[in-house]
Structures are given as C-alpha cells and as structure tokens.
XYZ file of C-alpha atoms in Angstrom:
677
model
C 29.427 69.898 22.285
C 30.801 73.687 22.064
C 27.212 75.091 21.833
C 26.446 73.074 24.988
C 29.482 74.165 26.874
C 28.631 77.930 25.784
C 25.255 77.437 27.676
C 26.415 75.759 30.769
C 29.819 76.948 31.443
C 31.153 80.446 32.135
C 33.948 81.003 29.512
C 35.592 83.733 31.265
C 35.667 87.560 31.535
C 37.489 88.028 28.323
C 34.706 86.158 26.341
C 31.884 87.974 28.231
C 33.557 91.430 27.641
C 33.598 90.553 23.783
C 30.006 89.634 23.758
C 29.042 92.904 25.626
C 30.958 95.079 23.284
C 29.189 93.330 20.234
C 25.793 93.880 21.830
C 26.620 97.503 22.523
C 26.029 97.128 26.355
C 27.242 99.937 28.653
C 28.423 97.606 31.207
C 31.761 96.304 31.964
C 32.168 92.859 33.366
C 32.775 94.020 36.605
C 29.569 96.125 36.595
C 27.651 93.080 35.376
C 28.672 91.151 38.337
C 27.367 93.899 40.505
C 24.210 93.913 38.650
C 23.796 90.093 39.148
C 24.234 90.610 42.991
C 21.367 92.854 42.790
C 19.395 90.324 40.654
C 20.246 87.502 43.200
C 18.894 89.949 45.978
C 15.361 90.260 44.221
C 12.571 87.793 43.880
C 13.424 84.752 41.499
C 11.309 85.072 38.054
C 9.875 82.216 36.460
C 12.112 82.966 33.286
C 15.551 82.386 34.385
C 16.711 84.643 31.400
C 14.331 87.307 31.923
C 16.903 89.691 33.768
C 19.351 89.672 30.861
C 17.333 92.499 29.281
C 19.134 94.806 31.905
C 22.461 94.252 30.260
C 21.735 95.035 26.733
C 18.731 95.897 24.541
C 19.949 93.545 21.768
C 20.843 90.135 23.293
C 22.516 87.169 21.191
C 21.952 83.771 22.425
C 25.594 83.402 23.243
C 25.640 86.640 25.470
C 22.441 85.251 27.205
C 24.042 81.848 27.861
C 27.348 83.438 29.417
C 25.031 85.866 31.400
C 23.171 83.105 32.721
C 26.402 80.896 33.287
C 27.879 83.932 35.238
C 24.711 84.351 37.402
C 25.072 80.638 38.598
C 28.892 81.355 39.461
C 28.039 84.505 41.262
C 25.167 82.665 43.219
C 27.688 80.201 44.181
C 30.211 82.571 45.274
C 27.974 84.694 47.336
C 25.851 81.935 48.925
C 25.844 82.245 52.644
C 27.749 79.834 54.805
C 25.615 76.830 55.994
C 23.751 77.579 59.324
C 25.066 75.603 62.207
C 24.120 75.131 65.832
C 26.404 77.926 66.854
C 25.552 80.283 64.106
C 22.895 82.378 65.768
C 24.871 82.631 69.039
C 27.861 84.151 66.858
C 25.437 86.616 65.133
C 24.036 87.803 68.322
C 27.437 88.461 69.796
C 28.462 90.276 66.758
C 25.412 92.709 66.918
C 26.034 93.180 70.562
C 29.633 94.311 69.663
C 28.160 96.659 67.074
C 25.882 98.013 69.521
C 28.853 98.767 71.951
C 30.529 100.637 68.937
C 27.452 102.667 68.373
C 27.145 103.577 72.169
C 23.892 101.988 72.606
C 22.760 99.284 75.128
C 19.989 97.855 73.096
C 18.390 97.631 69.753
C 14.989 96.781 68.060
C 14.968 94.402 65.137
C 11.707 94.460 63.300
C 10.786 92.397 60.410
C 10.573 95.391 58.073
C 12.140 97.182 55.206
C 12.013 100.944 54.263
C 9.128 100.632 52.357
C 6.853 98.946 55.010
C 6.118 96.179 52.589
C 4.357 92.914 53.489
C 7.103 90.750 51.801
C 10.680 92.077 52.010
C 13.833 91.616 49.859
C 16.372 88.808 51.116
C 18.690 91.467 52.250
C 16.114 92.985 54.543
C 15.292 89.625 56.495
C 17.323 90.835 59.371
C 15.029 89.055 61.830
C 15.641 85.782 60.264
C 19.231 86.313 59.880
C 19.503 87.148 63.501
C 17.364 84.418 65.154
C 16.336 81.873 62.501
C 12.578 82.733 62.644
C 11.086 82.450 59.271
C 7.716 83.818 59.840
C 6.139 86.878 57.981
C 6.005 89.036 61.059
C 7.640 89.672 64.308
C 10.456 91.521 66.061
C 13.484 91.123 68.350
C 15.148 93.081 71.177
C 18.699 92.861 71.568
C 20.389 93.877 74.930
C 23.796 93.415 76.357
C 22.738 90.494 78.798
C 19.265 89.567 77.306
C 17.521 89.155 74.041
C 13.771 88.420 73.111
C 11.865 87.426 69.981
C 8.260 88.699 69.792
C 5.608 86.873 67.593
C 1.748 86.782 67.565
C -0.478 83.667 67.890
C 0.212 82.431 64.336
C 3.830 81.663 65.178
C 3.882 80.385 68.830
C 4.719 76.984 67.632
C 7.032 77.800 64.745
C 9.118 80.211 66.883
C 9.978 77.494 69.325
C 10.946 75.225 66.529
C 13.212 77.673 64.744
C 14.725 79.846 67.449
C 17.153 78.956 70.168
C 15.729 79.456 73.728
C 19.167 79.669 75.040
C 19.479 82.997 73.115
C 16.196 84.500 73.041
C 13.163 84.588 75.350
C 9.929 84.070 73.771
C 7.319 86.848 74.137
C 3.756 87.361 72.515
C 3.688 90.464 70.232
C 0.186 91.427 71.226
C -0.021 90.895 74.937
C 3.508 91.687 75.848
C 4.855 93.878 72.829
C 8.516 95.167 72.567
C 7.717 98.462 74.025
C 6.176 97.082 77.180
C 9.090 94.546 77.505
C 11.739 97.304 77.334
C 9.904 99.393 79.865
C 10.985 96.683 82.425
C 14.020 95.276 80.900
C 15.983 98.535 80.406
C 17.820 100.350 83.030
C 17.608 104.115 83.840
C 20.231 105.890 82.002
C 20.547 103.533 79.237
C 20.449 104.337 75.475
C 18.092 102.105 73.280
C 18.671 102.307 69.517
C 16.311 101.795 66.442
C 16.713 102.101 62.704
C 14.337 105.124 61.630
C 14.050 103.602 58.166
C 12.293 100.515 59.496
C 9.705 102.141 61.888
C 6.909 104.558 61.194
C 6.332 107.538 63.585
C 3.557 105.903 65.314
C 5.685 102.852 65.932
C 8.495 105.175 67.263
C 6.217 106.984 69.435
C 5.061 103.526 71.102
C 8.608 102.569 71.439
C 9.732 105.844 73.079
C 6.911 105.587 75.622
C 8.303 102.181 76.904
C 11.819 103.316 76.830
C 11.088 106.412 78.560
C 9.026 104.460 81.201
C 12.276 102.735 82.029
C 14.084 105.873 82.507
C 16.176 105.310 79.273
C 16.831 107.228 76.214
C 15.645 106.337 72.497
C 18.036 107.214 69.906
C 17.950 106.590 66.140
C 21.113 105.035 64.611
C 22.487 106.088 61.148
C 23.971 102.726 60.581
C 22.019 99.502 61.284
C 24.425 97.234 63.343
C 23.025 94.049 61.915
C 23.941 95.094 58.384
C 27.596 95.756 59.543
C 27.737 92.341 61.129
C 25.957 90.310 58.267
C 28.490 88.792 56.242
C 27.621 88.113 52.603
C 24.323 90.037 53.109
C 22.301 89.908 49.867
C 22.599 92.964 47.829
C 19.721 95.602 47.332
C 17.413 94.035 44.680
C 17.572 94.890 41.053
C 14.592 92.914 39.571
C 13.709 94.213 36.055
C 11.039 97.156 36.053
C 8.633 96.847 33.152
C 5.757 98.888 31.943
C 2.364 97.750 33.022
C 0.439 98.199 29.783
C -2.697 100.335 29.394
C -4.736 97.334 28.222
C -4.265 96.141 31.932
C -4.141 99.457 33.801
C -7.082 101.073 32.187
C -5.763 104.721 32.722
C -2.430 106.253 31.785
C 0.104 107.359 34.509
C -0.177 111.022 33.186
C -3.879 111.000 34.158
C -3.365 109.591 37.363
C -0.572 111.994 38.260
C -2.611 115.012 37.030
C -5.654 114.025 39.098
C -3.700 113.575 42.345
C -1.566 116.582 41.589
C -4.949 118.675 41.222
C -6.242 117.070 44.669
C -3.022 118.152 46.376
C -3.379 121.679 44.985
C -6.964 122.048 46.075
C -5.918 121.097 49.688
C -3.362 123.820 49.451
C -0.237 121.408 49.512
C 2.689 121.702 47.331
C 3.641 118.112 47.244
C 3.509 114.639 48.582
C 6.244 112.053 49.415
C 5.192 108.473 48.376
C 7.310 105.473 49.907
C 4.883 102.557 49.156
C 6.021 100.359 46.518
C 2.443 99.402 45.326
C 1.473 103.044 45.328
C 4.458 103.689 42.930
C 3.469 100.572 40.746
C -0.101 101.955 40.399
C 0.887 105.566 40.020
C 3.422 105.014 37.187
C 2.045 101.995 35.477
C 5.074 99.773 36.254
C 5.687 96.433 37.661
C 8.942 94.868 38.979
C 10.314 91.771 41.011
C 12.094 93.187 43.857
C 10.156 91.216 46.452
C 8.443 87.658 46.420
C 4.739 87.296 45.351
C 4.163 90.848 44.734
C 5.316 92.698 41.450
C 6.885 95.675 43.045
C 9.792 98.003 41.994
C 11.130 99.367 45.251
C 11.876 103.062 44.931
C 10.683 106.524 46.491
C 8.988 109.499 44.835
C 8.050 112.974 45.434
C 4.864 114.040 43.359
C 4.258 117.879 43.094
C 0.747 119.544 42.706
C 1.597 119.994 38.799
C 1.738 116.248 38.369
C 5.616 116.368 38.000
C 7.308 113.364 39.772
C 10.865 112.744 40.954
C 11.356 108.981 41.047
C 14.441 107.877 43.107
C 15.323 104.427 42.060
C 18.304 102.428 40.867
C 18.628 102.914 37.129
C 20.351 99.726 36.476
C 16.925 97.819 36.960
C 14.924 99.886 34.387
C 14.240 97.534 31.365
C 14.713 99.086 27.949
C 12.041 101.539 27.174
C 11.003 101.982 30.739
C 12.077 105.728 30.735
C 10.195 106.362 27.476
C 7.284 104.831 29.141
C 7.352 107.069 32.167
C 7.454 110.136 30.077
C 9.080 113.700 30.283
C 7.149 114.551 33.467
C 8.988 111.803 35.536
C 12.573 112.351 36.369
C 14.526 109.391 37.290
C 16.888 110.178 40.022
C 19.631 108.039 42.129
C 18.215 106.791 45.450
C 21.226 108.809 47.115
C 19.520 112.090 45.947
C 16.209 111.401 48.118
C 17.654 112.914 51.276
C 18.938 116.201 49.594
C 15.455 116.356 47.698
C 13.838 116.491 51.002
C 16.185 119.044 52.364
C 15.023 121.359 49.473
C 11.515 121.198 50.473
C 11.908 123.781 53.386
C 8.941 125.980 53.610
C 6.843 123.784 51.465
C 3.560 122.116 52.448
C 4.304 118.342 52.154
C 1.647 115.537 52.421
C 3.182 112.346 54.206
C 1.330 109.244 55.387
C 2.345 108.380 58.908
C 0.926 104.923 58.561
C 3.225 103.872 55.733
C 6.166 106.242 55.743
C 9.372 105.656 57.603
C 10.271 107.991 60.686
C 13.357 108.896 58.707
C 11.405 110.666 56.079
C 9.487 112.691 58.820
C 12.789 113.641 60.635
C 14.577 114.789 57.547
C 11.402 116.977 56.347
C 11.179 118.447 59.864
C 14.917 119.445 59.991
C 14.480 121.052 56.509
C 11.664 123.042 57.656
C 8.831 121.657 55.496
C 5.289 121.981 56.835
C 4.148 118.619 57.395
C 0.507 117.292 56.749
C -0.095 113.836 57.995
C -2.493 112.404 55.834
C -3.077 109.116 54.013
C -0.980 108.152 50.933
C -3.067 109.860 48.084
C -2.634 106.883 45.865
C -4.236 104.540 48.297
C -7.990 105.057 47.581
C -7.878 105.584 43.782
C -5.752 102.360 43.729
C -8.433 100.448 45.614
C -11.237 101.654 43.447
C -10.440 99.655 40.382
C -11.617 100.948 36.963
C -13.587 98.891 34.400
C -10.562 97.484 32.581
C -8.899 96.360 35.847
C -12.280 94.741 36.732
C -12.630 93.002 33.583
C -8.981 91.694 33.678
C -9.366 90.495 37.083
C -12.472 88.615 36.232
C -10.518 87.006 33.370
C -7.723 86.161 35.499
C -10.106 84.543 38.189
C -11.655 82.396 35.241
C -8.201 81.062 34.309
C -7.482 80.487 37.852
C -10.760 78.730 38.302
C -9.822 76.185 35.720
C -6.448 75.577 37.409
C -8.263 75.005 40.825
C -10.908 72.589 39.349
C -8.118 70.437 37.566
C -6.239 70.601 40.921
C -9.452 69.468 42.952
C -10.306 66.786 40.505
C -6.773 65.496 40.877
C -7.160 65.655 44.637
C -10.522 63.893 44.686
C -8.767 60.907 42.508
C -5.717 60.689 44.485
C -6.425 61.192 48.080
C -8.353 58.179 48.723
C -5.109 56.402 47.692
C -3.218 57.780 50.519
C 0.246 59.016 50.620
C -0.298 62.602 49.942
C 1.502 65.194 51.985
C 0.824 69.172 52.475
C 3.712 70.148 50.343
C 3.292 67.737 47.504
C -0.227 68.767 47.214
C 0.469 72.610 47.101
C 3.230 72.115 44.481
C 0.590 70.310 42.323
C -1.624 73.112 42.502
C 1.155 75.651 41.686
C 2.036 73.406 38.692
C -1.590 73.575 37.313
C -1.523 77.360 37.808
C 1.890 77.803 36.166
C 0.468 76.399 32.922
C -2.130 79.240 32.555
C -1.852 82.200 30.246
C -0.380 85.440 31.817
C 0.768 83.608 35.064
C 3.617 85.257 36.723
C 3.884 83.996 40.321
C 1.842 82.930 43.409
C 0.350 85.840 45.017
C 1.505 84.393 48.492
C 3.062 81.242 49.786
C 0.131 78.734 49.771
C -1.375 77.619 53.118
C -1.698 73.870 52.783
C -2.796 72.488 55.975
C -4.273 69.042 56.892
C -5.897 67.950 60.084
C -4.792 70.104 63.188
C -2.333 72.099 61.084
C -5.485 73.858 59.470
C -6.439 75.182 62.906
C -3.663 77.525 62.644
C -4.999 80.180 60.073
C -1.547 81.265 58.830
C 0.138 78.081 59.015
C 3.064 77.312 56.738
C 4.042 73.768 55.946
C 7.694 72.690 56.184
C 9.587 69.309 56.374
C 9.375 69.332 59.960
C 5.517 70.127 60.369
C 3.736 68.883 57.203
C 1.230 66.330 57.660
C -0.309 63.595 55.421
C -3.910 63.947 54.046
C -5.733 61.281 56.085
C -9.250 59.861 55.954
C -11.630 61.407 58.445
C -9.937 64.858 58.485
C -10.433 68.306 56.686
C -7.729 69.606 54.289
C -7.491 73.409 54.005
C -5.817 75.096 50.941
C -5.630 78.925 50.982
C -3.706 80.034 47.622
C -3.699 82.552 45.008
C -1.734 83.878 41.805
C -0.425 86.863 40.143
C -1.489 87.204 36.696
C -0.764 90.105 34.392
C -4.473 91.107 34.416
C -5.293 90.237 37.939
C -4.520 88.950 41.286
C -6.442 85.830 42.928
C -6.733 84.466 46.497
C -9.116 81.597 47.075
C -9.577 79.071 49.960
C -11.426 75.820 50.043
C -11.769 73.196 52.741
C -12.009 69.632 51.680
C -13.290 66.643 53.509
C -10.874 63.789 53.054
C -13.235 60.718 53.546
C -16.280 61.283 56.066
C -16.230 64.316 58.275
C -17.744 64.102 61.802
C -20.856 65.795 62.979
C -18.953 68.562 64.626
C -17.001 69.402 61.448
C -20.165 69.303 59.418
C -21.883 71.764 61.811
C -18.820 74.178 61.890
C -18.421 73.931 58.130
C -22.115 74.593 57.340
C -21.937 77.618 59.736
C -18.828 79.013 58.032
C -20.661 78.672 54.795
C -23.834 80.403 55.970
C -21.660 83.209 56.920
C -20.026 83.371 53.625
C -23.260 83.242 51.838
C -24.778 85.916 53.933
C -22.077 88.365 53.102
C -22.078 87.553 49.407
C -25.960 88.379 49.388
C -25.358 91.662 51.517
C -27.045 94.684 50.479
C -26.053 97.938 52.130
C -26.414 101.792 51.686
C -23.574 104.054 50.239
C -21.331 104.967 53.087
C -21.313 101.693 54.881
C -17.857 100.399 56.218
C -16.827 97.083 56.090
C -16.827 97.199 59.936
C -20.609 97.490 59.868
C -21.352 94.246 57.900
C -18.666 92.122 59.344
C -21.267 90.720 61.617
C -23.180 88.958 58.731
C -20.378 86.540 58.294
C -19.987 85.725 62.160
C -23.585 85.381 63.087
C -24.154 81.777 62.321
C -21.111 80.976 64.402
C -22.049 83.100 67.105
C -25.254 81.376 67.263
C -23.301 78.237 68.291
C -21.195 80.223 70.414
C -17.979 80.037 68.495
C -16.205 82.759 66.335
C -12.915 83.343 64.531
C -10.302 85.648 65.395
C -9.194 87.148 62.143
C -10.750 89.814 59.773
C -13.297 88.577 57.468
C -12.015 90.314 54.458
C -9.031 92.344 52.919
C -8.718 94.404 50.019
C -6.957 92.874 46.869
C -5.042 94.622 44.278
C -4.987 94.519 40.465
C -1.656 92.495 39.568
C -0.435 94.109 42.794
C -0.824 93.236 46.601
C -2.888 90.511 47.725
C -3.431 92.407 50.777
C -4.419 95.957 49.992
C -5.935 98.856 51.922
C -7.795 100.889 52.794
C -10.806 98.716 52.396
C -11.419 95.830 54.494
C -14.333 93.845 56.315
C -13.368 93.344 60.029
C -14.491 93.644 63.672
C -12.651 96.915 64.150
C -13.246 100.531 64.190
C -13.335 101.461 60.427
C -13.789 104.972 58.784
C -13.462 103.898 55.074
C -16.725 103.336 53.383
C -16.991 100.490 50.982
C -16.984 101.999 47.203
C -17.824 100.532 43.902
C -15.039 98.912 42.384
C -13.293 97.859 45.406
C -12.130 94.178 45.483
C -12.341 92.338 48.846
C -12.059 88.824 50.092
C -14.857 87.035 51.809
C -13.334 84.574 54.078
C -15.128 83.677 57.374
C -13.588 80.448 59.133
C -13.574 78.276 62.365
C -10.702 76.754 64.045
C -10.371 74.190 66.623
C -7.034 74.081 68.152
C -5.467 70.598 67.736
C -8.158 69.271 65.616
C -9.105 71.107 62.510
C -9.734 74.402 60.735
C -12.264 75.505 58.025
C -12.017 78.638 56.018
C -14.272 79.369 52.581
C -12.952 82.377 50.640
C -13.869 84.141 47.283
C -13.090 87.393 46.192
C -16.145 89.988 45.762
C -16.335 93.262 44.003
C -18.520 96.210 45.470
C -21.090 97.052 42.937
C -23.866 99.519 42.555
C -27.380 97.800 42.878
C -30.704 98.933 41.174
C -33.401 98.248 43.601
C -37.025 99.094 42.518
C -38.436 101.627 44.868
C -35.234 102.317 46.913
C -34.862 105.568 48.615
C -31.144 105.468 48.856
C -28.035 104.673 46.819
C -27.548 100.833 47.563
C -24.602 98.656 47.136
C -23.948 94.900 47.037
C -21.220 92.434 46.065
C -20.317 90.550 42.770
C -18.621 87.273 43.339
C -15.591 86.848 40.936
C -14.093 83.482 42.098
C -15.676 80.323 40.844
C -14.688 77.140 42.145
C -16.867 74.187 43.701
C -17.378 74.500 47.355
C -17.002 71.035 48.806
C -20.637 69.707 49.597
C -19.521 66.608 51.478
C -19.206 68.540 54.780
C -22.568 70.370 54.400
C -25.321 69.767 57.056
C -28.203 70.485 54.751
C -30.725 70.738 57.623
C -28.895 73.946 58.699
C -29.349 75.855 55.349
C -32.301 77.905 54.544
C -34.231 77.645 51.115
C -32.326 80.961 50.163
C -28.871 79.747 51.018
C -29.462 76.513 48.952
C -30.628 78.363 46.155
C -27.663 80.697 46.462
C -25.243 77.689 46.522
C -26.972 76.050 43.487
C -26.833 79.361 41.344
C -23.209 79.881 42.241
C -22.296 76.081 41.306
C -24.386 76.609 38.139
C -22.469 79.633 37.129
C -19.203 78.031 38.010
C -20.022 75.129 35.727
C -21.100 77.516 33.064
C -17.797 79.407 33.238
C -15.185 76.845 33.848
C -16.499 73.763 31.874
C -15.416 75.381 28.589
C -11.947 75.866 29.919
C -11.365 72.190 30.515
C -10.001 69.552 28.151
C -9.416 66.773 30.520
C -12.467 64.395 30.603
C -11.858 63.634 34.170
C -11.859 67.092 35.377
C -14.955 67.982 33.388
C -16.745 65.026 35.024
C -15.707 66.030 38.199
C -16.953 69.561 37.740
C -20.396 68.357 36.491
C -20.742 66.041 39.478
C -19.616 68.717 42.136
C -21.750 71.563 40.820
C -25.070 69.561 40.438
C -28.029 70.979 42.314
C -28.155 70.156 45.958
C-alpha cells in the first residue's frame, strides 16, 4: 500500500526535496514546479515519465513517482477555467482594455508563434483563446467597436460552429484578407498595432498597405495585449531536447555547420540568423517535443561563416548529454541574450530569410546597423535533399507504417459491414495500430477521418459535433501519418463502404489515373514541381473537374510532414526537383455535400538511367506501400499501362508487407486485395 501511495499521491515538498538531494539534482522544489509548468506547455509525450530526465540524470523510482504525482497536481492547479457562454466576450473586452492602455485602436491576432511553425505551443494559441476557433490557420482583427475573424475555405463551416457571431464578423481569408478589411474598417488618424514577433516582413508590408490606405498608422507593440489579458496562460514549452543519432541523421552536425558556413563565406556573408525550428533540428541533429506532431525544440540561432553557432534556448529542456552532443563549437545561451547578440552584429553582412523570420529580427538588425541580405534559410535546401541514411530510414519507417495500415484496413473491411463505426473511433483504431510499431513517436498530424459529405472538405477535422457514421453506399477518406525515429509518413486512402455509385467510380478512377501518371513521370534535371503538376490533373480536366489544393508537398526526415522548398502545385515555382527530395503524390476530387476522394503516397526523386538519353533524367520512387481500394475503380477508364502499374504496385506491397503480419485475417485480406486486376 505504501508503494502504491508513493506512485499516485504527492507526498509533499519535504519528501521531494529529499529525493532531489539524494539524486544530486540542481533544482529546488520551486524550480521543479516551474519546470513542470513548461513541460505542461509542451506537447505531451507518449511516455508520461520521459520528461523526468530534465530533473536529474540519475532517477530513482521513488523520485519519478513523486515527479509524476507533482505534475498531475500542477496540471490541476494550472488548468484553465471552463469555457462558458460569456467567456469569449469577457476576453474580447479585456483585450480591448489592453489596447486602450497601449494607445492603439486595433490589433491583429494571427495564429502564429515566433518561429512561424505550422503547429504552435499551447501558450501561442492566442486565436483560439480569444475566439474559440480551433482551426490550424486564420487570424482575427480587434477594433474598439468591431471584431472580425478570417479563415479560408477549409474552415467556413467550422468557424461558424465555434465562434460567437455576436462578437466576431466572419470573413474569408483569401477573398477579403485582414489587410483589405482594415483598409475600410479603420478611421483616418487611428493607430493599428501588431506583434512583430508573429509576422514576417512581407506580412507586415501587406498589413501596412491596408492600414495606410485607411489613413491610419501601423505600429509594432512590445507587449502582446492578449498575453496580458490571458489568465493561466500555458508556460513556454520545455519539452525534452535529445540528440538525433547519426544512425538516423546520416551526417554529423559538425559537417553540416562547416558546409553551410563555407557557403556563407563564399557569398561574402558573415553569418545567418536561423529561426525555423526544423532548421535547428536538422542542423544540430536534435529533436524535441515543444509542439504537437513535429519533434521540434524551439530556439533561435546565429551561425557564422566559420561554422560556429550560438544557440539561444532554455537550458532547462536540454536532456542529459545534449550539450556534449552539441560540441564545443556550439555555445548554448539564454533566450534573453538573443536581442543583444543581434545588436552586436552592426556592420556585419547577415543573411536572413524574409519568408520565415519574424519582422522583429529584421527591425533589431536594422537598428544595429547590420547589412541585411534577404535570402532563403540556408538549411532549407540541404534539409530537403535527404542523404542515403535518411532515405533508407524513411523506407524502413514506411514499411512498418504499411503493416499498421494493412492491419487497420483489414479490420475496417471486417467491421464496416456490421455498422456502428464513426469517424473518431475509426481513426483512434488506426492510431492504436501505429502505436504498437517499433520507433513510433507520434502522429505526424491530426488524422483526417472523413465519412460521406465530410470527405468533401479536404482538411476536415472530425469532432463530436461533426463526425458521421460510415454508412453503406458512401466513401470513407482517411488521411494520416506517423512520426518514427527513422522517418515521417503521410498516406491517404479512400475506401468504398458498400457499393459506390457510377459517379463515385468515375471520379475515383480519374484521381487514380492522375496518381499513376505522376508516379510514372520522367523529367529532365531542372524541372520544377509546377511543371509536372498537370500530369495529376489531366484525367480530371478531361471530365471538366479539378481539385483546389496542391498535388504534392515536401516531407521531412522525422521532422515536419509539410516541408519546403520542394512541392508539386499549379503555382509559379522556381525550385527544381532534386534527387533525394521526398514529396507527396495526392491528387483528389471533392463534390461539396456529397463525397471526397484522395489517394496519396510518398515519393522520392531519383536519377534515371535511360539508354540513349541525351539529358540527365529524373523520376520517382514510391516508398508508401498499402493497397489502393479496387472496389471504386472503373476498369474501362484505365489503360493497359495503368493496370500494369497498379498490379506491380500491389505485388510489391504484398511482397513487402506480408512478412510483417502475424494475424491470419490481415494476411488473407492483403493477399486478396493485392491480387492482379
């Protein structure tokens, strides 16, 4: 009984103080509480005890038990008050009071953090706190007498369900962006504020144009008024930062820093400022857990042409051995030292990426007298071009992921005819299959589990209010992925529940034809993704239909599931596709209010050896292996070559995945679904 109490009940500060002293920890109990607040502000890891390594390098079971118990207590004490009907009205009023104190008449609230991440820590979910909107993209504008929220087409239904129309006007982010709205909403002579940490220079320029058009003044604020009004705001994240071993990275941080430093020197640049967390993760071979679904350690860095790097990060989140991993050429400094470090760069030539770096950094360097060179983050391209170790790791990760997907689809095939399945329950089942796999760390993004009409929303997120059952005669779309230590996956399959209609089969087959065409593409060196995007769309165009999202995005190596600069999309594009780049291949079709279709595999750009070729030619290697549902295929629309491609793909899928399955039912399902057409 005493042992059970030790594990489940916090026994008090005195007991913990004794255990800390015995373990040789440098922390007091009060400091541990502060550390725990930061851990609670980071993404929750699968292992509830993993964060304890930040407290001491030698952990007894009793100390771990008390740390976990204290974390539960702190989580309870710091939990936000329940959201009630009047909550967001009170928050909006508090923000307006803060604006008055700052002497500004309005303020922009983007969904962003200082690092321009796709996923942001809990303490940076300002848009959600203010409005109640839980989507992954959007912004709000607060004026003294009006307020508006801006979302794109993905969220037009969701925003009306989550946000009070009596408080916020609903506006479309694309057709009436914030800068256009403020141009008519502001009055001449007013002052409109923004947080320079949350906008890039290009975003500031757009906003300034709208504010100036109204005859108003755009002003940066030093203190974000939402932060001042936000009671019990989650602390800055302190997820453990760990080394990413050479067996996964394939190249030492020393070599990476030396090569980028030499490139800076060759271009007559003294240093570069790095603010993208995935660049730091790649450059330093580290991974963290500060944000959901992407293993990032939030921090900032200055890399000079000699390969020396100053890393500005909270030391408390560095796991034991991390500083040794970083080496003598990396100086770990407090985040508060970043501004003064920029001030010291006066007269130096400094490369900064205007697309990914906060306006605050440009302003500070400008005031310091640095000579700014606006150019892409120098880590972006080498990070995108994977080395052989990273590619082999990704292939292994995809094979394990394929086994989880096949187990899931076999289960779905058996259970769907019985009825009663819902979107959330089904995606939870897939997550459980993945979690059993070796080296699994997290999902790579929240799964898009969409049945029937919900699948017509390309970025739909199921919730208790919106989820649907998987019903006969409908299509079910599951877009999902995982983070493994050796690779990041992203896969979409569309499954017929019962018998599909003739229209469904036509559209599904055209999407499949586009997917196959891109998979089989051959193109000369120097070709951009935009130049081959048409291959995935042509079968749909021939029927007078299309899809409105990109065909492919870059994917990282146990990093961001959405990675640049590579992409395949019908937009102006200057980045050539290069061997080693991983991209998605995901054409789709969406009939609003009825059904949606998407088929997605990940592909790697490879060099082709074509006899008699007069130019260096590239193609794609598919690394995702999972059966493509054959029920919705209209065979009359497929060519002989397309049928051969699908049969070959399914044969290889069977060859790769079958040895990884123990369940006889899953094995039988795989053999049946991968038989030749």
